[in-house]
Structure formats: C-alpha cells, structure tokens
Coordinates of C-alpha atoms and ligand atoms in Angstrom, one line a residue:
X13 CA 18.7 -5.6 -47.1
X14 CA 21.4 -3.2 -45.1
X15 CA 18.6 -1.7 -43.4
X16 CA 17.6 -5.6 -42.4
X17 CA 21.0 -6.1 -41.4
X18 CA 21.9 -2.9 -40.0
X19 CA 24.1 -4.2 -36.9
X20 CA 23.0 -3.1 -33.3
X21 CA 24.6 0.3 -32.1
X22 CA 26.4 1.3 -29.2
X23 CA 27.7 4.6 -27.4
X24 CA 29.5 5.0 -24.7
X25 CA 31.6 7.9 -23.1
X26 CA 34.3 8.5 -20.4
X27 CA 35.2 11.9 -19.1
X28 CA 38.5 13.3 -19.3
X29 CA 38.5 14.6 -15.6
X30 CA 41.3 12.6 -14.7
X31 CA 43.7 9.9 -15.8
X32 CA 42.2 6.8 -17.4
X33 CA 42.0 4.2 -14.8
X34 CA 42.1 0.3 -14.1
X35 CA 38.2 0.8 -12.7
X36 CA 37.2 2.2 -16.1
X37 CA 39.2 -0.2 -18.2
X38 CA 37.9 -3.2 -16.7
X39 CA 34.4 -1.9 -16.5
X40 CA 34.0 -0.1 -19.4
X41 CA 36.8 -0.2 -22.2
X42 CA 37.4 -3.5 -21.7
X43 CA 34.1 -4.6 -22.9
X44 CA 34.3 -1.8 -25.8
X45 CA 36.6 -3.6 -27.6
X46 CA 35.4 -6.9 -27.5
X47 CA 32.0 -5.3 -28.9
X48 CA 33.8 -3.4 -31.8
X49 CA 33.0 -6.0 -34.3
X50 CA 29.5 -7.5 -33.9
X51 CA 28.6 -3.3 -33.3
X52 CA 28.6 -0.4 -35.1
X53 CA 30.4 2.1 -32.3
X54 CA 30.7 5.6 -31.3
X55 CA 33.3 6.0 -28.2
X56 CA 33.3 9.4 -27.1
X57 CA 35.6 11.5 -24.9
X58 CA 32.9 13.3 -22.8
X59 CA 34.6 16.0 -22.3
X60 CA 31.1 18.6 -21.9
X61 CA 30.6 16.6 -18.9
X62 CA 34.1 16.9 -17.3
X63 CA 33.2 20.4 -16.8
X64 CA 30.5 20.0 -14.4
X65 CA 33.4 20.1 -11.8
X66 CA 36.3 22.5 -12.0
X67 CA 38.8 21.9 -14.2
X68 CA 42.0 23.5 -15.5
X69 CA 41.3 24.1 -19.1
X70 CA 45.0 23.1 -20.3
X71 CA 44.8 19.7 -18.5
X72 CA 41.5 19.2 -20.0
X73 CA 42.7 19.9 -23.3
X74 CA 45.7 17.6 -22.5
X75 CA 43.8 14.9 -21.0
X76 CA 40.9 14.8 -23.9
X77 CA 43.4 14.6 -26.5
X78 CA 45.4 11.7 -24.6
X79 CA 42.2 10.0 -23.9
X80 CA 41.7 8.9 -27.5
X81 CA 45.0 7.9 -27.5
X82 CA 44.6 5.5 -24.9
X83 CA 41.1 4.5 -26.3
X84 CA 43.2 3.4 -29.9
X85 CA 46.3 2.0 -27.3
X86 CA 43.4 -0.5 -25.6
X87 CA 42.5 -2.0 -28.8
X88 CA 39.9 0.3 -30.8
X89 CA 40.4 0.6 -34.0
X90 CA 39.5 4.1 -35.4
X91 CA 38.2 2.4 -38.9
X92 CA 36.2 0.4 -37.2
X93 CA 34.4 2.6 -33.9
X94 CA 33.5 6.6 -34.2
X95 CA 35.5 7.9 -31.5
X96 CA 35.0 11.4 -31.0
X97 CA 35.6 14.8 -28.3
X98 CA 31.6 15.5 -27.3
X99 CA 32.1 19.8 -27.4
X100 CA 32.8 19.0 -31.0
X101 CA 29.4 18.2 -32.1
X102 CA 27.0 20.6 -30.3
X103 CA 23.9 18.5 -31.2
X104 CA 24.7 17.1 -27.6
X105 CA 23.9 20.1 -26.1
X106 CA 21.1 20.9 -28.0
X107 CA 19.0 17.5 -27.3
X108 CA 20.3 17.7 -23.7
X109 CA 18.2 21.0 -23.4
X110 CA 15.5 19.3 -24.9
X111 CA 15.2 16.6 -23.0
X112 CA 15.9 18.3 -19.6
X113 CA 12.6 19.9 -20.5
X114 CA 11.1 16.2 -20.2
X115 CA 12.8 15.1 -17.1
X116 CA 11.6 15.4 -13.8
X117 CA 13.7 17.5 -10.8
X118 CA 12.5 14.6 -8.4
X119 CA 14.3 12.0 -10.9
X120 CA 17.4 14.2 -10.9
X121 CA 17.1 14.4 -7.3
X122 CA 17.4 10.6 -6.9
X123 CA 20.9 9.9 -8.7
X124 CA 23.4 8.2 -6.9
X125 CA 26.4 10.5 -8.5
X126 CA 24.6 13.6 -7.8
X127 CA 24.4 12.9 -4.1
X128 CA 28.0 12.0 -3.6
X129 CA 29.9 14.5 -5.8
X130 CA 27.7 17.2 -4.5
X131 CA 29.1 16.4 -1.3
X132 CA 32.7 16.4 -2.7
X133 CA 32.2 19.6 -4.4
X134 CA 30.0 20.9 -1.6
X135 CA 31.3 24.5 -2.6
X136 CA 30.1 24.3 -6.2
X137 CA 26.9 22.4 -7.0
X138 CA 26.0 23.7 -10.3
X139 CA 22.8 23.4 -12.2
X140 CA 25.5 21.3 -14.5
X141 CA 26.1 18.8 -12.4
X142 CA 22.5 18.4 -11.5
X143 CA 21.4 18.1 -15.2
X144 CA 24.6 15.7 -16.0
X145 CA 22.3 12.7 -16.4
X146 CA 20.0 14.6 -19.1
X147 CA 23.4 15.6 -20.8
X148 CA 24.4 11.8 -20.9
X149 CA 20.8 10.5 -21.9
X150 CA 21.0 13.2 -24.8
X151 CA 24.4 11.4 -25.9
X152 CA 22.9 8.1 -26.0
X153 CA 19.8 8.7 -27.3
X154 CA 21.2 11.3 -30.0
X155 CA 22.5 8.0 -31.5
X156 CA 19.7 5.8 -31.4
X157 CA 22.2 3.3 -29.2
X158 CA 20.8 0.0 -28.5
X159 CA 23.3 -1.0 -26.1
X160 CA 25.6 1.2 -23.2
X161 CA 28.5 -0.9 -22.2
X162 CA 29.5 0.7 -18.8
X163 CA 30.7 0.1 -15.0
X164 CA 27.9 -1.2 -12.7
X165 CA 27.9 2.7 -11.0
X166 CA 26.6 4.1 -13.9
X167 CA 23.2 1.7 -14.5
X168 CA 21.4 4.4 -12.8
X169 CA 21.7 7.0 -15.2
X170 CA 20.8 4.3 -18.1
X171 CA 17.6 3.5 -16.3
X172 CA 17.0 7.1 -16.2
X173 CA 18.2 7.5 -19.6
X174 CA 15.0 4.9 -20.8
X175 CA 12.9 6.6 -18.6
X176 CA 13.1 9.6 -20.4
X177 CA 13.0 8.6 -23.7
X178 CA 9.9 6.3 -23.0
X179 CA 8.2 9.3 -21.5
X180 CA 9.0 11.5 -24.8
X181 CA 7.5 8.7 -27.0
X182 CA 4.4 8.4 -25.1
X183 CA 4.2 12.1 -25.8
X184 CA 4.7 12.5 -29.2
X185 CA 5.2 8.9 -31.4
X186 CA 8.1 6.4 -31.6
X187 CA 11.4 8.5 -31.6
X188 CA 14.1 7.1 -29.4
X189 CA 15.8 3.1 -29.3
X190 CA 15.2 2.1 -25.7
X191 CA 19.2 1.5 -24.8
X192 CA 20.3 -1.3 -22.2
X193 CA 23.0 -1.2 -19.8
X194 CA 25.7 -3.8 -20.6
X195 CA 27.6 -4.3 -17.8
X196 CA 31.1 -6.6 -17.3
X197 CA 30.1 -10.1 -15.3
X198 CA 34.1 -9.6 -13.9
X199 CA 35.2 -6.3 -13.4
X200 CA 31.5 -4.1 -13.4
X201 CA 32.7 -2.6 -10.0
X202 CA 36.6 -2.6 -9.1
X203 CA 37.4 -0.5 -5.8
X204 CA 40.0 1.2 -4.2
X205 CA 42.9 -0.7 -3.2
X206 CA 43.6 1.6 0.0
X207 CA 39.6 1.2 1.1
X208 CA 38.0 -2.1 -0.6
X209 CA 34.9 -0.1 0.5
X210 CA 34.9 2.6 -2.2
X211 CA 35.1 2.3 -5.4
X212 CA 38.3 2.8 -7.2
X213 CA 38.2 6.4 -8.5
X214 CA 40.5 8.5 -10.4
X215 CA 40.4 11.5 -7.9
X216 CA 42.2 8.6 -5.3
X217 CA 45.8 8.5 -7.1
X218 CA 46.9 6.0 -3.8
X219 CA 44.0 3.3 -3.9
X220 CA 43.7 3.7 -8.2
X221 CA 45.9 2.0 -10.9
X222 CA 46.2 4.5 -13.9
X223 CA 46.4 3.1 -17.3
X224 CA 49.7 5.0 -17.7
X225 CA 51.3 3.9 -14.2
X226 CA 55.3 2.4 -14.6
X227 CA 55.4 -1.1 -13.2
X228 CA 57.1 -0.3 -10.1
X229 CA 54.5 2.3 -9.4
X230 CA 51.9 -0.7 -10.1
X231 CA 53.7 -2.8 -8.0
X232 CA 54.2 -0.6 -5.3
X233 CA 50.2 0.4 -5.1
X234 CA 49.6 -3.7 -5.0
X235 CA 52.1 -4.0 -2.2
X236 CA 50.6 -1.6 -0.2
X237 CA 46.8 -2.7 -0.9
X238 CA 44.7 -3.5 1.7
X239 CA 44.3 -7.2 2.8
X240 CA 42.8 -8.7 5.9
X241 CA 44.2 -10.5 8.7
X242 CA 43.8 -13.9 7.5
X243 CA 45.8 -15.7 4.9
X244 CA 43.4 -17.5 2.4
X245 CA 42.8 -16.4 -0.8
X246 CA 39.4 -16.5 -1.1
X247 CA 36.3 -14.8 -2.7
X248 CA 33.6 -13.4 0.2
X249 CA 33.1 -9.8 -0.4
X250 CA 31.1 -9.4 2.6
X251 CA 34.2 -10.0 5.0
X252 CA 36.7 -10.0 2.8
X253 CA 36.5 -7.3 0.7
X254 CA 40.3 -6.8 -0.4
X255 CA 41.4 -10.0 -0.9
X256 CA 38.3 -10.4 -3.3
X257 CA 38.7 -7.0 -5.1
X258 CA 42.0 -8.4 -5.6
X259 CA 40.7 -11.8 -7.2
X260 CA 38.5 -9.8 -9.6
X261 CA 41.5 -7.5 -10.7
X262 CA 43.7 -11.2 -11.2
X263 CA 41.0 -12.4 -13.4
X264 CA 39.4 -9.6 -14.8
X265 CA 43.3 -9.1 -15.8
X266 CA 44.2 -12.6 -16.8
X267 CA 41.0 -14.0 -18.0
X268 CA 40.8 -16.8 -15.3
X269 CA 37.6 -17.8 -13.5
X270 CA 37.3 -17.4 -9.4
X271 CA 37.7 -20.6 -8.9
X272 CA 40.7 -21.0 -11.3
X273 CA 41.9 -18.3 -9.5
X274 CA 41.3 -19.4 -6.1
X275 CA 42.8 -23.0 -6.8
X276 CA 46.2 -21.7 -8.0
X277 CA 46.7 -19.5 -5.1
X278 CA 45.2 -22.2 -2.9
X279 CA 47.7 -22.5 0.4
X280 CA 49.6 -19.7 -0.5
X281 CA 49.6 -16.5 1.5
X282 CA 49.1 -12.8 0.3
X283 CA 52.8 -12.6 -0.2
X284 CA 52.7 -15.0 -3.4
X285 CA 49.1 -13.6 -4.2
X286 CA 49.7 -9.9 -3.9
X287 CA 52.7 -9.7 -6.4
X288 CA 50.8 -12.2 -8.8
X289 CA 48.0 -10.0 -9.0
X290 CA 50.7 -7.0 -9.7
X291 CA 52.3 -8.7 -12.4
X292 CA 49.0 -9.4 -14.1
X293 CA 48.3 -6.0 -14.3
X294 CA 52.0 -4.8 -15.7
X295 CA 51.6 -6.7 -18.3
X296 CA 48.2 -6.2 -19.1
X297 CA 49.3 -2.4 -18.8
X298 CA 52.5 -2.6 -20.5
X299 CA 51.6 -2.6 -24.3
X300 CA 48.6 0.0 -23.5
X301 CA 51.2 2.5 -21.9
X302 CA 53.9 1.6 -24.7
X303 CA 51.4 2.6 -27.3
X304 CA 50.1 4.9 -26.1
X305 CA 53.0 7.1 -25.7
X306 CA 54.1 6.0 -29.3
X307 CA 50.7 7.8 -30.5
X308 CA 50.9 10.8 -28.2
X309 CA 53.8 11.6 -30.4
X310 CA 52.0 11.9 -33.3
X311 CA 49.2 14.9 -32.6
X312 CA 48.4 15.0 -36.5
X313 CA 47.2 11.3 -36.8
X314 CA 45.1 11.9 -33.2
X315 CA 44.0 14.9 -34.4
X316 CA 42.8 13.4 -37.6
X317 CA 40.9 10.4 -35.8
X318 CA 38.9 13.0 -33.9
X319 CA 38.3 15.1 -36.6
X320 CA 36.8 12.1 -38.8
X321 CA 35.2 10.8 -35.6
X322 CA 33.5 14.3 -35.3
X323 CA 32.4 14.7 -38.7
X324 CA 30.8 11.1 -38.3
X325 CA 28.9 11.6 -35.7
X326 CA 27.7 15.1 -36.6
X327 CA 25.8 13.6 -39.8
X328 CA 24.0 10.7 -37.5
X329 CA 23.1 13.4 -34.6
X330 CA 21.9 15.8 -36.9
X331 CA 19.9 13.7 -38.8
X332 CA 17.8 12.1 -35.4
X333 CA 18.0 15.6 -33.9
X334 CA 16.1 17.3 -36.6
X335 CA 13.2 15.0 -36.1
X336 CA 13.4 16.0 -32.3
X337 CA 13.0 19.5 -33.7
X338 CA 10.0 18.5 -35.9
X339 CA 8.5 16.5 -33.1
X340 CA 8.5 19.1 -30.1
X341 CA 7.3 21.9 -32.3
X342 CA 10.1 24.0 -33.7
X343 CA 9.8 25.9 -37.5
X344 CA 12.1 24.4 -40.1
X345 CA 14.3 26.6 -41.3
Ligands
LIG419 P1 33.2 7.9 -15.8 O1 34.0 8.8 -16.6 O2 33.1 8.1 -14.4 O3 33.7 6.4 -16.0 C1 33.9 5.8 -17.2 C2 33.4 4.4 -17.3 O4 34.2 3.5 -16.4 C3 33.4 2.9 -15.5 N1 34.1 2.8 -14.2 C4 34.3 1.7 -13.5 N2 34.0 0.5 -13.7 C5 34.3 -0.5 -12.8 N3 35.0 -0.1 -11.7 C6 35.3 1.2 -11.4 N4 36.0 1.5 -10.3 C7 35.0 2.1 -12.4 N5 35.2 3.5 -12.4 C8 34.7 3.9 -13.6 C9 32.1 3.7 -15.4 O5 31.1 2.9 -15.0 C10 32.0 4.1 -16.9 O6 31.4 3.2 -17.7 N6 28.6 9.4 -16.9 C11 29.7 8.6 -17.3 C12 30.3 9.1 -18.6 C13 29.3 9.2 -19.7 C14 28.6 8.1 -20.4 C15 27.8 8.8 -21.4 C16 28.7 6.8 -20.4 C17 28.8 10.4 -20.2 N7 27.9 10.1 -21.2 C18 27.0 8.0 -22.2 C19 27.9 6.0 -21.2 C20 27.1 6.6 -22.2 C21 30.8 8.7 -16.3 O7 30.9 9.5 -15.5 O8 31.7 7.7 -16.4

C-alpha cells in the first residue's frame, strides 16, 4: 500500500555562483515550497556545477552554506524536503559520466546556456561547462524525479534531460522516470530591471534584486528600473517590456492577477506604480532576509540539515545508481 501511494518526487537545484536572486525565487523556490507537501523533495545546492565557471573557493564555501539557509528562510522545511550540497554525494558525478557516454555532442552543442556563457567566459570554455547539462540530467534522474520545478530558461536542459534517459531505456530496459518541467504561470521568466530585455541574472547586481538586499537598496533598484515613455500601466511585453516585467514582479510578489493589478494602478503614473511594486517586494523580502541571518548564526543546526540531507540522498542515489552499474555492464563488487 506505500508503494501504491508513494507520493510523486521532485528535484531541483540552484547553484551557489552568486547571491540568491528575485529571478530564482519567483521562478524556482517560489514554486518549491508550495510543492513541499503533496511531494516527496530533494532541494539541492548545486554546487558541482558552480564550478564550471571560476570561482573563489571561500565564497563558494560561503555562499553554499548560506544558500541552504535561505532555502529554510523561504519556507522549506528541512523535515519535510531533502535539501542537500551536490559534492557531498559523489553518485552525481558518477551517473553524470555515465550518461555523458549516452549523449550526443550535437545535443550539447544546441543548449541555449552553453552558447551564451561561453561567450561570457569566452577565455575559459571548459569541457565542464559543455557537459553541465549531462551533470544536471544525472541529478534528476539519479532520483527517479517525476517533476523539475524551475525558471522557464532552464526547460531546455529538462527536454534534454528526457531525451537522454529515453534513449538509455531504449537501450537497455525501463530504468529512468521521464521528469517534466514545472514551470511558474507568473514569474517563469523575471528580467533585469536595468534592460527588460535580459533576463534578470545574478552576475547583474544593478538590474537584480538579491534575496538579501536592505529595503532601501530594493527601493532604490525599483526607482531606477527601466520604464517607457508612456504613463499607463499596462501588460504588452512586446512594447512595453519594463512596465510589464514590473506587473509580473507586483503579482508574482503579492499574489494578484494582471488584471487586478492593472485595475488598481489604473490612471496612475509610474510614480505611484514604481514604489508599489518596491514595497511588494520589501516585504515579501523582509522575513526571508530576517531569517535568514537568524540561521546564518547558527552553523551547527545548518550544518546538521546538510549532513542529514546528504546522508538521505546518498541511500536513494546509491540504490538507482547501482542498477545503472548492473545495466551498462560493470562487475559487482
Ligand atoms: P540557476 O542556478 O541559474 O537558477 C536557479 C533557478 O532559478 C530560475 N531562475 C529564474 N527564474 C525566473 N526568472 C529569472 N530571472 C531566473 N533566474 C533564474 C532558474 O530557471 C532555475 O530554476 N542548471 C540549473 C541548476 C540545476 C538544476 C539541476 C535545476 C542543476 N541541476 C537539476 C533543476 C534540476 C541552473 O543553472 O539554475
């Protein structure tokens, strides 16, 4: 009867490369929570694939350890979710080798992400970030996850994600859950408030909103966001791509619809909209940043929720990696 009733499983990850942002709240962490209940869980600090560009190894440390404690701070509840740092359970690695051995350079080729942080990092494109999205497939699929709650920028690397793990079934028998992408209807895509163009990305500390901000530095980044010249405020992201990046923030902030949104502000100029939208997001950071410095304070509880988290995690890898083993060929031993 458990086994009947077992409750779908999801996995996501975020990588401690920089501070936790608005962007990856509302597109990915946002939607965590909610799930925690009518899921079984495993949030993971992704830390394996933060190093696929440079980083300073004391900041990484810093940041991973943080990371979790804004993951608890935004609502997840460490006896409910597995929350764990992905270098501490190396099955990751090991399925990630296997399964690069089943993906196709052409695929790998194709990925959005690839193209433009190979450009940004133009001076060091490593195999590593090549192969990321076999190293995220291995996460997911390591797990058996039926569901991958993330931004709309990362369906890609689902899709790809299936792709491989259909292909490895045809070739052996039934191993891997086909996950789907669950993606925000408000909030899958948030950009930058200095170009409405781009997406808002924690390498952009002037258009991004960081989890941690102070409310005057929120309210100074809304000030300063980019508008248009007209005054309505209005949903059209083809021409007005600010104002409606904006209107998503407001309600992916406040839980309002568009048009709620659109009727309160209706006849009112960006200088009543603008600090509305600012003050939606102070106090939907507020508790988060409170809490989260409250737990930063206490490195033996953190350190005990990833250590748990870990241990977790290891037994449910290890137990679908070694029929991966069995499957491809390996001896027992
Ligand atoms: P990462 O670390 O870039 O982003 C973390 C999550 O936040 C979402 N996100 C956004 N959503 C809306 N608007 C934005 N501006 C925005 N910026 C970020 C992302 O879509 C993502 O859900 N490859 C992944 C990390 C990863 C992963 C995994 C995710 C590794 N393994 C396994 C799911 C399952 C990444 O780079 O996300």
């Amino acid at each position: 009867m458990e086994n009947q009733e077992r409750k779908k499983r999801i996995f996501s990850g975020i990588q401690p490369s920089g501070e936790l942002t608005l962007g990856s709240y509302m597109g990915a962490i946002k939607n965590w929570v909610n799930l925690q209940d009518a899921y079984e869980c495993i949030y993971c600090i992704v830390d394996m694939h933060a190093i696929t560009v440079r980083q300073d190894p004391a900041q990484l440390r810093r940041r991973s350890v943080e990371q979790l404690a804004q993951y608890i701070a935004c609502g997840l509840d460490p006896q409910k979710n597995i929350m764990f740092i992905q270098s501490h359970v190396p099955q990751h690695a090991e399925l990630s080798w296997i399964l690069g051995c089943y993906t196709q350079f052409g695929e790998l080729s194709r990925m959005t992400q690839f193209k433009q942080k190979s450009q940004q990092h133009a001076d060091n494109i490593t195999a590593g970030l090549f192969t990321y999205p076999v190293l995220m497939a291995a996460d997911i699929l390591l797990y058996q996850a039926d569901l991958v709650p993330v931004g709309a920028d990362q369906k890609q690397h689902v899709e790809l994600c299936r792709d491989i793990a259909q292909r490895f079934n045809g070739v052996y028998s039934p191993t891997f859950t086909l996950p789907e992408p669950f993606i925000p209807k408000m909030g899958a895509r948030i950009m930058s408030l200095g170009n409405p163009e781009n997406k808002m990305s924690k390498s952009d500390p002037d258009g991004c909103v960081y989890l941690m901000d102070s409310p005057e530095e929120i309210r100074r980044k809304f000030k300063r966001a980019v508008t248009d010249s007209e005054t309505a405020v209005r949903f059209d992201k083809e021409n007005k791509p600010g104002v409606s990046n904006l209107l998503t923030i407001y309600c992916a902030a406040t839980g309002k619809t568009l048009e709620e949104a659109e009727a309160e502000f209706a006849g009112q100029g960006y200088g009543v909209f603008k600090p509305a939208v600012a003050d939606a997001v102070v106090e939907l950071l507020r508790p988060i940043r409170e809490e989260s410095q409250r737990l930063m304070a206490d490195k033996a509880y953190l350190q005990s929720v990833y250590q748990e988290g870990a241990q977790k995690a290891q037994r449910l890898a290890e137990k679908n990696l070694s029929k991966v083993r069995r499957k491809v060929g390996f001896v027992a031993w």
